[in-house]
mmCIF file of C-alpha atoms in Angstrom:
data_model
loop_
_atom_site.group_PDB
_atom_site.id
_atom_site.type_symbol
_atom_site.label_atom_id
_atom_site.label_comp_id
_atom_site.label_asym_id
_atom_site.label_seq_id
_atom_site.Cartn_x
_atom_site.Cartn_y
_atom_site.Cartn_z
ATOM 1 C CA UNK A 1 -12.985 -100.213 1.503
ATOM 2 C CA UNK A 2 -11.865 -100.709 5.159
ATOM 3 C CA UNK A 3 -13.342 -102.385 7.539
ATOM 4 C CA UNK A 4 -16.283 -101.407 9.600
ATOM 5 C CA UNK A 5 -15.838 -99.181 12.696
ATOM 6 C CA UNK A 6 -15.052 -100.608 15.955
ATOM 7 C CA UNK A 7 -18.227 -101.028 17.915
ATOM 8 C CA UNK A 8 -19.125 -97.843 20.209
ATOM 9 C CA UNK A 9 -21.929 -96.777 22.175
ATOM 10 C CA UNK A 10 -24.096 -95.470 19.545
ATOM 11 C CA UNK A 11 -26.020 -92.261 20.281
ATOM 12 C CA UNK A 12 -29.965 -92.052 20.142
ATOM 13 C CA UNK A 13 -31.338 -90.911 17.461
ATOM 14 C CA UNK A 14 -35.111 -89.615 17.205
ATOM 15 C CA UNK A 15 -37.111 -89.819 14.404
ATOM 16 C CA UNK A 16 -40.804 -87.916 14.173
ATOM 17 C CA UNK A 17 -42.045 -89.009 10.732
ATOM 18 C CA UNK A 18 -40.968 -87.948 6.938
ATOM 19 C CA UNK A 19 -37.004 -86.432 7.073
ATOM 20 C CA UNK A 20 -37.234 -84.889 10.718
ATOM 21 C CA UNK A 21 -34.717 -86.498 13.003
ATOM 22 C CA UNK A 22 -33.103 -85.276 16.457
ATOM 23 C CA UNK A 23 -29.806 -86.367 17.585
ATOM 24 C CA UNK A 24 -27.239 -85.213 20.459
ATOM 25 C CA UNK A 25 -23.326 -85.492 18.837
ATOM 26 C CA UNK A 26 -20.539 -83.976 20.753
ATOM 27 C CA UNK A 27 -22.575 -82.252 23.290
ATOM 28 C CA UNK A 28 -24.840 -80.516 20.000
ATOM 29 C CA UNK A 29 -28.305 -81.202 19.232
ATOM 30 C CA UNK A 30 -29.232 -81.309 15.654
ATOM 31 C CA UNK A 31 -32.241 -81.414 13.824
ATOM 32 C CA UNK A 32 -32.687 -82.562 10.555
ATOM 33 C CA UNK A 33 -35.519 -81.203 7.890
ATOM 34 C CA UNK A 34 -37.815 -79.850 10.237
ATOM 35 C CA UNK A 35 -41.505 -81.012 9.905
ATOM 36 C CA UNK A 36 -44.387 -80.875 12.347
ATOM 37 C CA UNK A 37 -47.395 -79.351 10.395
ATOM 38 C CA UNK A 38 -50.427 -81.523 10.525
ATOM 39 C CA UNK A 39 -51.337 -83.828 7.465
ATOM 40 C CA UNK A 40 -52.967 -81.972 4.651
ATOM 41 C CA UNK A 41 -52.040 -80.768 0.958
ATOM 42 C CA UNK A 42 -48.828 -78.736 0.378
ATOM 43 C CA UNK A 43 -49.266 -77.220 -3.242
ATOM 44 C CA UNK A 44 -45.446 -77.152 -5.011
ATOM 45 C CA UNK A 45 -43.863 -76.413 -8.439
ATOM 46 C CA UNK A 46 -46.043 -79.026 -10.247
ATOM 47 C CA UNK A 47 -47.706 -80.798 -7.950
ATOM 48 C CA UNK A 48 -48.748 -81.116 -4.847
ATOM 49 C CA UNK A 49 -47.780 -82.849 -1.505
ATOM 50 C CA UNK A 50 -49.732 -84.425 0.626
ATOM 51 C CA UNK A 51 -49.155 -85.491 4.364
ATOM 52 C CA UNK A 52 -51.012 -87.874 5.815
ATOM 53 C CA UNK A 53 -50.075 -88.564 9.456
ATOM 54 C CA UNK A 54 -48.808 -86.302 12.086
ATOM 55 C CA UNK A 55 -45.398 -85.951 13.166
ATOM 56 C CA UNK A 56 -44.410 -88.038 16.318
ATOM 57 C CA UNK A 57 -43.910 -84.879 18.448
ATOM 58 C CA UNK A 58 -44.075 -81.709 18.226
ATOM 59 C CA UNK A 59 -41.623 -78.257 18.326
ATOM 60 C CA UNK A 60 -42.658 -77.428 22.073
ATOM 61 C CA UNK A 61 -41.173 -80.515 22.528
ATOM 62 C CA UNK A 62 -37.759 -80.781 21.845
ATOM 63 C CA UNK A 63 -35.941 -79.024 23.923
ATOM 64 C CA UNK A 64 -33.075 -76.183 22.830
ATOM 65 C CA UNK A 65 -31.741 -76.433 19.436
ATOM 66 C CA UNK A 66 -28.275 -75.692 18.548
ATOM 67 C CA UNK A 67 -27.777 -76.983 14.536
ATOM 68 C CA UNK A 68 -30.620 -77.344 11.976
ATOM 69 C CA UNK A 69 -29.514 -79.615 9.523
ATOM 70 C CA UNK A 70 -31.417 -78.534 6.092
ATOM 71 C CA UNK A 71 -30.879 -80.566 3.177
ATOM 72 C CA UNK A 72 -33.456 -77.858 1.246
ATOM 73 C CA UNK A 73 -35.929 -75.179 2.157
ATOM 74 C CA UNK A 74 -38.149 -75.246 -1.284
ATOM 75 C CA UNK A 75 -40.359 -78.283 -0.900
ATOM 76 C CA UNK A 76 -42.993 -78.528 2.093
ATOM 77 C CA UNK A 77 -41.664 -81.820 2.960
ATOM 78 C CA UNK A 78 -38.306 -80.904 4.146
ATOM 79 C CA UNK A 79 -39.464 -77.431 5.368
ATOM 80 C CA UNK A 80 -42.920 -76.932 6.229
ATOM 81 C CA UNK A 81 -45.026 -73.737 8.136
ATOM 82 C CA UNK A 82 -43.663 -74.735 11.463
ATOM 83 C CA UNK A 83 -40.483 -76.165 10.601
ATOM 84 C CA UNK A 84 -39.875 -72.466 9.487
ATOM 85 C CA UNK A 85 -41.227 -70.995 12.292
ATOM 86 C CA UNK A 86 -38.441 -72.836 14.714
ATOM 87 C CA UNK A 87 -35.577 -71.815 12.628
ATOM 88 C CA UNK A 88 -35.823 -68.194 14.311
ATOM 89 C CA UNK A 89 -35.108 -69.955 17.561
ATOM 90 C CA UNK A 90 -32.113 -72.271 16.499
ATOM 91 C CA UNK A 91 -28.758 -70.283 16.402
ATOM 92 C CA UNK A 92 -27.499 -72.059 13.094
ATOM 93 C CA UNK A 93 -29.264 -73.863 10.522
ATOM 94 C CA UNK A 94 -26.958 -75.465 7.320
ATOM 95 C CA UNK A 95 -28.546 -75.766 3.966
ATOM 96 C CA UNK A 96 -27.611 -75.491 0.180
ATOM 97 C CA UNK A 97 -26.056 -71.914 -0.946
ATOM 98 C CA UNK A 98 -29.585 -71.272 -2.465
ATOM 99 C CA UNK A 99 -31.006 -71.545 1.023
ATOM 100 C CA UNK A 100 -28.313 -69.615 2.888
ATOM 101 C CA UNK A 101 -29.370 -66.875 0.926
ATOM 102 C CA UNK A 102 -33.022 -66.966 0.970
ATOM 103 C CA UNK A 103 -33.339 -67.790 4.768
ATOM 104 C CA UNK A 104 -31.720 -64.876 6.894
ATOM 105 C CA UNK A 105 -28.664 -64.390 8.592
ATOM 106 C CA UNK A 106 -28.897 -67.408 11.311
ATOM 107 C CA UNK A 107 -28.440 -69.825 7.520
ATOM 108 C CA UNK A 108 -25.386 -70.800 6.643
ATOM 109 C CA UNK A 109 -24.970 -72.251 2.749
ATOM 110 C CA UNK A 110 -22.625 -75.162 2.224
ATOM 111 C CA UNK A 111 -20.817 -75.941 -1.276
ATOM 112 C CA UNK A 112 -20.195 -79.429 -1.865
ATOM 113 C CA UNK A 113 -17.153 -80.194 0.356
ATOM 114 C CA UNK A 114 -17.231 -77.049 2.213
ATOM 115 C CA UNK A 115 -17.059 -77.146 5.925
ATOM 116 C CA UNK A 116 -17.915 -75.304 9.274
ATOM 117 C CA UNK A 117 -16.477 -76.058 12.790
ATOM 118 C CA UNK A 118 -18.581 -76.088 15.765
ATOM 119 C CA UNK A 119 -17.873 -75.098 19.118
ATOM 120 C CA UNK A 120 -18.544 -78.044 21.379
ATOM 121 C CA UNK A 121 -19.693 -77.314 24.935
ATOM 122 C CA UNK A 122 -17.194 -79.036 26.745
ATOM 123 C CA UNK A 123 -13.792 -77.970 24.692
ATOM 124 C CA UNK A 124 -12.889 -79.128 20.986
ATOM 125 C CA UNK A 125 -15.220 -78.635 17.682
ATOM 126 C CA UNK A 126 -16.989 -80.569 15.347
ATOM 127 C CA UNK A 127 -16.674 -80.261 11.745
ATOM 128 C CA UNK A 128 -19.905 -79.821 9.457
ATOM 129 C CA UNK A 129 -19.175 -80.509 5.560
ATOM 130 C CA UNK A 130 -21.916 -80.329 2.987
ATOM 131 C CA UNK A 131 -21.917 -83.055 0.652
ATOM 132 C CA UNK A 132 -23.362 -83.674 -2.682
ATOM 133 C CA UNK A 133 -27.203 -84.734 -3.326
ATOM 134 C CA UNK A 134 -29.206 -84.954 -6.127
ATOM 135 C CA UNK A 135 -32.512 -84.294 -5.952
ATOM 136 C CA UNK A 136 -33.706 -86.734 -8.917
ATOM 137 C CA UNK A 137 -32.453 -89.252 -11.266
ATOM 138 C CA UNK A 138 -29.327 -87.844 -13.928
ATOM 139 C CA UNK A 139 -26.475 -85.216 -13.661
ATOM 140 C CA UNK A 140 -26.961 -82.385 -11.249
ATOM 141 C CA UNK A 141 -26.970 -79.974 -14.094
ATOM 142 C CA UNK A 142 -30.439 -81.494 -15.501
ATOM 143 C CA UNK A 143 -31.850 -82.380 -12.065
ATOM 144 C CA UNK A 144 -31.457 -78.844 -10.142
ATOM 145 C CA UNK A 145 -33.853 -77.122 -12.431
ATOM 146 C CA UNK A 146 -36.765 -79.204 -11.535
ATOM 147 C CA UNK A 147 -36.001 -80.732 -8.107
ATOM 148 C CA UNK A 148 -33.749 -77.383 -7.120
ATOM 149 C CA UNK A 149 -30.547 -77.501 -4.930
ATOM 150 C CA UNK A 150 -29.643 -80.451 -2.023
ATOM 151 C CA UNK A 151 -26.905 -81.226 0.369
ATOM 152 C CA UNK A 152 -26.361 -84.090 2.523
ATOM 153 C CA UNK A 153 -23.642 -83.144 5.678
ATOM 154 C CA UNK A 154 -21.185 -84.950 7.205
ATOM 155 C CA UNK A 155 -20.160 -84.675 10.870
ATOM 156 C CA UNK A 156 -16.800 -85.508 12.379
ATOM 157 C CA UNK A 157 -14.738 -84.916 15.682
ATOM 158 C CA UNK A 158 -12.043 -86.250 17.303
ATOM 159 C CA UNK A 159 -13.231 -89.008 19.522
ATOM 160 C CA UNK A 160 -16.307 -88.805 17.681
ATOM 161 C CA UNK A 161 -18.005 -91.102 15.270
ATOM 162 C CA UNK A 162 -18.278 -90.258 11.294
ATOM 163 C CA UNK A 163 -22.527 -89.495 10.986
ATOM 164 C CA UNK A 164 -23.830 -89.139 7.608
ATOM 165 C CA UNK A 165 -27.099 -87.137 6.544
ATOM 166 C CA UNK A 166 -28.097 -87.888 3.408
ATOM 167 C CA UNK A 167 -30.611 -84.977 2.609
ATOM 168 C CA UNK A 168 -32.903 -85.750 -0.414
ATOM 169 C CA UNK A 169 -30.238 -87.690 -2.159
ATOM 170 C CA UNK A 170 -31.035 -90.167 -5.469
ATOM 171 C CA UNK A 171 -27.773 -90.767 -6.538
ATOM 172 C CA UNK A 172 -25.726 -93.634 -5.530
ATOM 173 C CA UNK A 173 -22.659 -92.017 -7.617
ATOM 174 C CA UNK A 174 -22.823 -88.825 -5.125
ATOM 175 C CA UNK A 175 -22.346 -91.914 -2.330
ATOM 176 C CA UNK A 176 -19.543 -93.065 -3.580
ATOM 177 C CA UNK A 177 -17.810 -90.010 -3.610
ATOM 178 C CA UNK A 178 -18.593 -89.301 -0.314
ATOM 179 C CA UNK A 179 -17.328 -92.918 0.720
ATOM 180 C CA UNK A 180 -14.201 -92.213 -1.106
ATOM 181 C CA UNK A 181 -13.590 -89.356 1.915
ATOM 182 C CA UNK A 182 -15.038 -90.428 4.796
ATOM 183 C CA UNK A 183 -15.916 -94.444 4.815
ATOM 184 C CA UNK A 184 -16.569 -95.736 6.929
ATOM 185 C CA UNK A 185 -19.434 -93.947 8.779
ATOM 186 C CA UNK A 186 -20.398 -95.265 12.310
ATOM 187 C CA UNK A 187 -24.201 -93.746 11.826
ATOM 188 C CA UNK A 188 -25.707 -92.959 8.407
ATOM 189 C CA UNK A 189 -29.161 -91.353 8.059
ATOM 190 C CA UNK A 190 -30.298 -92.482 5.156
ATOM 191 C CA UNK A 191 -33.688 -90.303 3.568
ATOM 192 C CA UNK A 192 -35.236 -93.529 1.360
ATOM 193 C CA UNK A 193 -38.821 -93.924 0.920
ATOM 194 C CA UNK A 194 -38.839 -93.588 -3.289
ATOM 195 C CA UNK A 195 -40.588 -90.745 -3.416
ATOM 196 C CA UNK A 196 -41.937 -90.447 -7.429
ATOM 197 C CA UNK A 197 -44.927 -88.029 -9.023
ATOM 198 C CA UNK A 198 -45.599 -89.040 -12.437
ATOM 199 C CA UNK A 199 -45.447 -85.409 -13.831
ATOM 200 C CA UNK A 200 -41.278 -85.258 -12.652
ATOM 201 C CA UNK A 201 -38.844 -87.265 -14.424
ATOM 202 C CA UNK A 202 -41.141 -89.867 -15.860
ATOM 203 C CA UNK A 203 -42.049 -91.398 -12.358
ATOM 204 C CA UNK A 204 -38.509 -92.577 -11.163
ATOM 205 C CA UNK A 205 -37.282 -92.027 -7.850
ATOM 206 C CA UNK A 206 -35.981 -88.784 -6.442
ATOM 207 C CA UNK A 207 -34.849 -90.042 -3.459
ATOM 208 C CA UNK A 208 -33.382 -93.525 -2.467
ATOM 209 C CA UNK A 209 -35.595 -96.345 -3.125
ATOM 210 C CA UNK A 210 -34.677 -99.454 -0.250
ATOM 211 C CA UNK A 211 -32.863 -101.088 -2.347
ATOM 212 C CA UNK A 212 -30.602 -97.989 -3.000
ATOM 213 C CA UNK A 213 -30.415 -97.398 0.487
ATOM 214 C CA UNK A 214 -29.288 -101.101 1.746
ATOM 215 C CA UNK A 215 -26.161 -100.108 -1.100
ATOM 216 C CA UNK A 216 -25.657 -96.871 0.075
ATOM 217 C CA UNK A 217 -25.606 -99.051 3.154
ATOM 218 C CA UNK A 218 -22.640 -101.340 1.988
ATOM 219 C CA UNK A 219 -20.711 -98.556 -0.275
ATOM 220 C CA UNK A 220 -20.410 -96.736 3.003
ATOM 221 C CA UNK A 221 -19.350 -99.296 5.254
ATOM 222 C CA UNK A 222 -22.098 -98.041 7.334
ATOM 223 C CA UNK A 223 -22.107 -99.706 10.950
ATOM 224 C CA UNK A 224 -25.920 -98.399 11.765
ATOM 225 C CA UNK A 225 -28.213 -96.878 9.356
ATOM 226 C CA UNK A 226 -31.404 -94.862 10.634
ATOM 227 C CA UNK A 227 -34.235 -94.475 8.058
ATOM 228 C CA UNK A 228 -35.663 -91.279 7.665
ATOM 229 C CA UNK A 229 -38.302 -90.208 4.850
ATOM 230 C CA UNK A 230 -40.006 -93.109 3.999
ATOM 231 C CA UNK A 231 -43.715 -92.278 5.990
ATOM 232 C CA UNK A 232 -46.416 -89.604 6.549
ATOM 233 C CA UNK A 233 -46.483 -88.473 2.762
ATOM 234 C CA UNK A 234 -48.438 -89.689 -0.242
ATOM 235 C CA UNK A 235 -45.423 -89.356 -2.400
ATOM 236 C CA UNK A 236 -43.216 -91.524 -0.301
ATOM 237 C CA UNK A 237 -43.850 -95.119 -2.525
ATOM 238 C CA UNK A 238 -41.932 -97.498 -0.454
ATOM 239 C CA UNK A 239 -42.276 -97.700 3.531
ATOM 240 C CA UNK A 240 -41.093 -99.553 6.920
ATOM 241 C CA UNK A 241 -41.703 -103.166 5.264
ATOM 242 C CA UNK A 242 -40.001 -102.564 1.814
ATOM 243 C CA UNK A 243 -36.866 -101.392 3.886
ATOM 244 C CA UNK A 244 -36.502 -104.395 5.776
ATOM 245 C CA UNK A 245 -36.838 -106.516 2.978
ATOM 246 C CA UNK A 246 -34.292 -104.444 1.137
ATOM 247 C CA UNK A 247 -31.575 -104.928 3.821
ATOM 248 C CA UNK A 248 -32.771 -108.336 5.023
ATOM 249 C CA UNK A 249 -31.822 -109.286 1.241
ATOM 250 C CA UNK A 250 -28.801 -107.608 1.438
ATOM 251 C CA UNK A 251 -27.660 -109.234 4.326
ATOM 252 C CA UNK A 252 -28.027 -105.575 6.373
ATOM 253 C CA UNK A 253 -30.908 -105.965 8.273
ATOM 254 C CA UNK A 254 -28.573 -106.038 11.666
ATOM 255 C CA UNK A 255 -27.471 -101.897 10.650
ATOM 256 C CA UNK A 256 -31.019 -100.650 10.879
ATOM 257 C CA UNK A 257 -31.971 -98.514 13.783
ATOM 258 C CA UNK A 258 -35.798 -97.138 13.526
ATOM 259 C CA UNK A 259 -35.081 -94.184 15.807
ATOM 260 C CA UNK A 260 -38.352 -95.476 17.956
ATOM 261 C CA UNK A 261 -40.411 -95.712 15.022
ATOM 262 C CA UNK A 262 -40.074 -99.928 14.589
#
């Protein structure tokens, strides 16, 4: 792998709780996996979710829009009441193909590898590519049944840094092939928090656990890593603490950015 980035001014990124995240990249704002309903129970395919703490924000708040990153629109905790809601005021939102189709004409379905160009405000583009997740532990073709379609995205632009968003990613071997194209990233933002139910796949993860995240960390060459989707839902089995001691044991702990959450 080659070496880490060269040091740069890295952006702000804000994080509101489970996978929601807002972050300004070539004159774009994106938002990740919107999520601002209060805590209560989400019923899903199976079982049900339950948030527990409010997000750290709200819509009203942020501002104009321009990119909704959506790693998946079928499970409460990527996409809940009012997450849907905003998506009629955002010009683009990205998902999986499954999405594009189910969520009007302002969504936009990427195939692994497949890519959009922005427009950036002041001249140039940036490039968009959906990258593979898996929702779950095994091969895509048993895991998309249960757990349904994910993508992670990749961002790019010339005199821009590489960002990675993971999406609701559990497989380190989908990393790697992401690494293979685009290590290393300057800003990953890694979903973790080892989400399990035991009525899906036995109880094992179906997201990164922290451990799995500090080597997503390392396979990526990643120079900062923000955690998202590790708090506010009862599913989410690993938090703030187990994270530090993932990448403090992986010699990491100098990549993590809490996006104002630490």
């Amino acid at each position: 792998m080659s070496a880490l980035p060269a040091t740069t001014t890295p952006f702000p990124v804000r994080v509101f709780g489970g996978p929601t995240a807002l972050f300004e990249y070539g004159g774009l704002r994106f938002l990740t996996d919107p999520t601002f309903d209060g805590p209560g129970d989400f019923p899903a395919p199976a079982v049900v979710l339950t948030k527990t703490a409010p997000s750290a924000g709200t819509p009203a708040e942020l501002g104009p829009i321009d990119v909704v990153l959506l790693s998946h629109d079928e499970h409460a905790d990527n996409l809940d009441t009012s997450g849907r809601a905003l998506l009629a005021d955002v010009p683009l939102t990205l998902t999986t193909p499954g999405g594009g189709q189910r969520l009007g004409d302002k969504a936009t379905g990427l195939a692994d590898w497949q890519s959009v160009e922005l427009d950036r405000p002041d001249g140039g583009t940036v490039t968009v590519t959906g990258v593979p997740a898996i929702h779950g532990p095994g091969p895509r073709e048993e895991v998309e049944p249960i757990a349904g379609q994910v993508v992670g995205f990749v961002l790019t632009g010339e005199g821009l840094p590489t960002v990675y968003v993971s999406g609701d990613n559990a497989s380190l071997d989908a990393v790697k092939e992401i690494a293979e194209r685009f290590a290393p990233v300057d800003t990953a933002i890694l979903f973790a928090g080892a989400p399990r139910f035991a009525e899906v796949f036995d109880g094992k993860v179906i997201v990164l656990d922290s451990a799995m995240a500090a080597e997503a960390t390392r396979i990526l060459g990643a120079r900062r890593v923000v955690p998202v989707h590790y708090d506010s839902w009862a599913h989410f089995t690993e938090g703030h603490d187990e994270l530090e001691a993932a990448f403090t044991a992986a010699g990491l702990a100098d990549r993590l950015d809490w996006g104002g959450r630490d």
